[in-house]
Amino acid sequence: MFFPRHSILLLAGFLGSISPASAHFLELVPSTALVTKSGESQLSFDIRFTHPMEGGPLMNIERLERFGVQTVDGKQDLTGQLVAETLPMALNPGKAQSYTADYSIRRAGDYTFYASPTPYWEAEEKTMIIHHTKVIVNAYGLENGWETPVGLPVEIMPLSRPYGLWTGNIFSGQVMKNGTPEGNAIIEIEYRGEGKVKTPATPFITQTLRADANGVFHYAMPKAGWWVFAALLDTGKTLPAPDGTQAPVEEGGLIWVHTRNIP
Ligand SMILES: [Cu+2]
């Protein structure tokens, strides 16, 4: 059974832990959501495992097992583009490994970038976490692939075109597990506030909803910027954990979308 992360971390907090009561997400954020002129065609990515609303703490990414791009021409492995960087954790002492990557866009079309890190050991929840993450960048207005699945083990299929969205638009998606709709998944949603948004209480940090029996969900995004949608599944799998146990695996399918204010 899946328990909301907040309640577990809050309980952990009462027991003396220093973890903030919020959810972590893999950030796969390009320098621009839309390429409209050649000056924007050199994309750079920040790939971090963090709490997007609060802008920290940063958690360590050991390695990215998968990083690539899908276009009409198929998939291209981009792991060779990854550059590791060690950053202060922010909010927590210590440093964590993150990644950057560059990619230059040469042709019009949809570019679906995707990344899967090695499993992350969440000691408090005794869970291994894997976040299969994607973001779609459109170049020069040719729409030719945003609705094509990458084929990730857990994946959110956008029902709304995932770019060119205004603030206040509804984003609709469908949760897929191994290519088939997965009903009733928990969806966690967060704005990338980077610590600049004052949240009046903990429940405002991460929005939570449940997809319907076909895995479909809807959410209206109330602010301009980057939003992440995470479908978190308990897949029943286990992996050997650093504490010597076989730990349950929480597999997430994430999608990042960007909104802009209507002028
Ligand atoms: Cu975290």
XYZ file of N, CA, C and O and ligand atoms in Angstrom, residues 5 9 19-20 22-25 49-51 56-59 120 122, ligand 1:
69
model
N 3.944 10.458 1.372
C 5.279 10.703 1.882
C 5.267 11.679 3.058
O 6.017 11.542 4.004
N 7.192 11.289 6.616
C 8.313 12.157 6.972
C 7.976 13.001 8.191
O 8.827 13.295 9.005
N 14.656 15.569 8.220
C 14.147 15.656 6.854
C 12.946 16.593 6.763
O 12.060 16.531 7.595
N 12.930 17.443 5.742
C 11.747 18.283 5.566
C 10.567 17.434 5.102
O 10.744 16.427 4.423
N 8.407 16.959 2.785
C 7.939 17.190 1.422
C 8.558 16.152 0.511
O 9.392 15.368 0.915
N 8.149 16.209 -0.726
C 8.524 15.131 -1.642
C 9.716 15.545 -2.493
O 9.923 16.711 -2.770
N 10.474 14.565 -2.911
C 11.578 14.852 -3.837
C 11.227 14.386 -5.244
O 10.440 13.464 -5.434
N 11.838 15.064 -6.188
C 11.547 14.813 -7.604
C 12.846 14.933 -8.395
O 13.694 15.752 -8.063
N 18.210 15.993 -8.249
C 17.224 15.270 -7.458
C 16.977 16.110 -6.219
O 17.843 16.225 -5.348
N 15.826 16.749 -6.167
C 15.625 17.757 -5.129
C 14.152 17.966 -4.807
O 13.289 17.207 -5.238
N 13.893 18.998 -4.042
C 12.547 19.405 -3.683
C 12.297 20.704 -4.454
O 12.761 21.758 -4.024
N 15.605 22.813 -2.411
C 16.566 21.999 -1.671
C 15.837 21.182 -0.627
O 14.642 21.363 -0.452
N 16.488 20.280 0.048
C 17.882 19.908 -0.160
C 18.082 19.126 -1.455
O 17.135 18.599 -2.021
N 19.331 19.105 -1.854
C 19.711 18.330 -3.025
C 20.066 16.924 -2.557
O 20.745 16.763 -1.552
N 19.611 15.927 -3.282
C 19.996 14.556 -2.957
C 20.932 14.043 -4.037
O 20.914 14.535 -5.159
N 17.532 5.276 -5.799
C 17.954 6.094 -4.666
C 17.419 5.473 -3.385
O 16.222 5.184 -3.285
N 16.041 5.642 0.014
C 15.368 6.560 0.938
C 15.320 5.855 2.288
O 14.463 4.990 2.533
Cu 14.346 14.557 -0.560
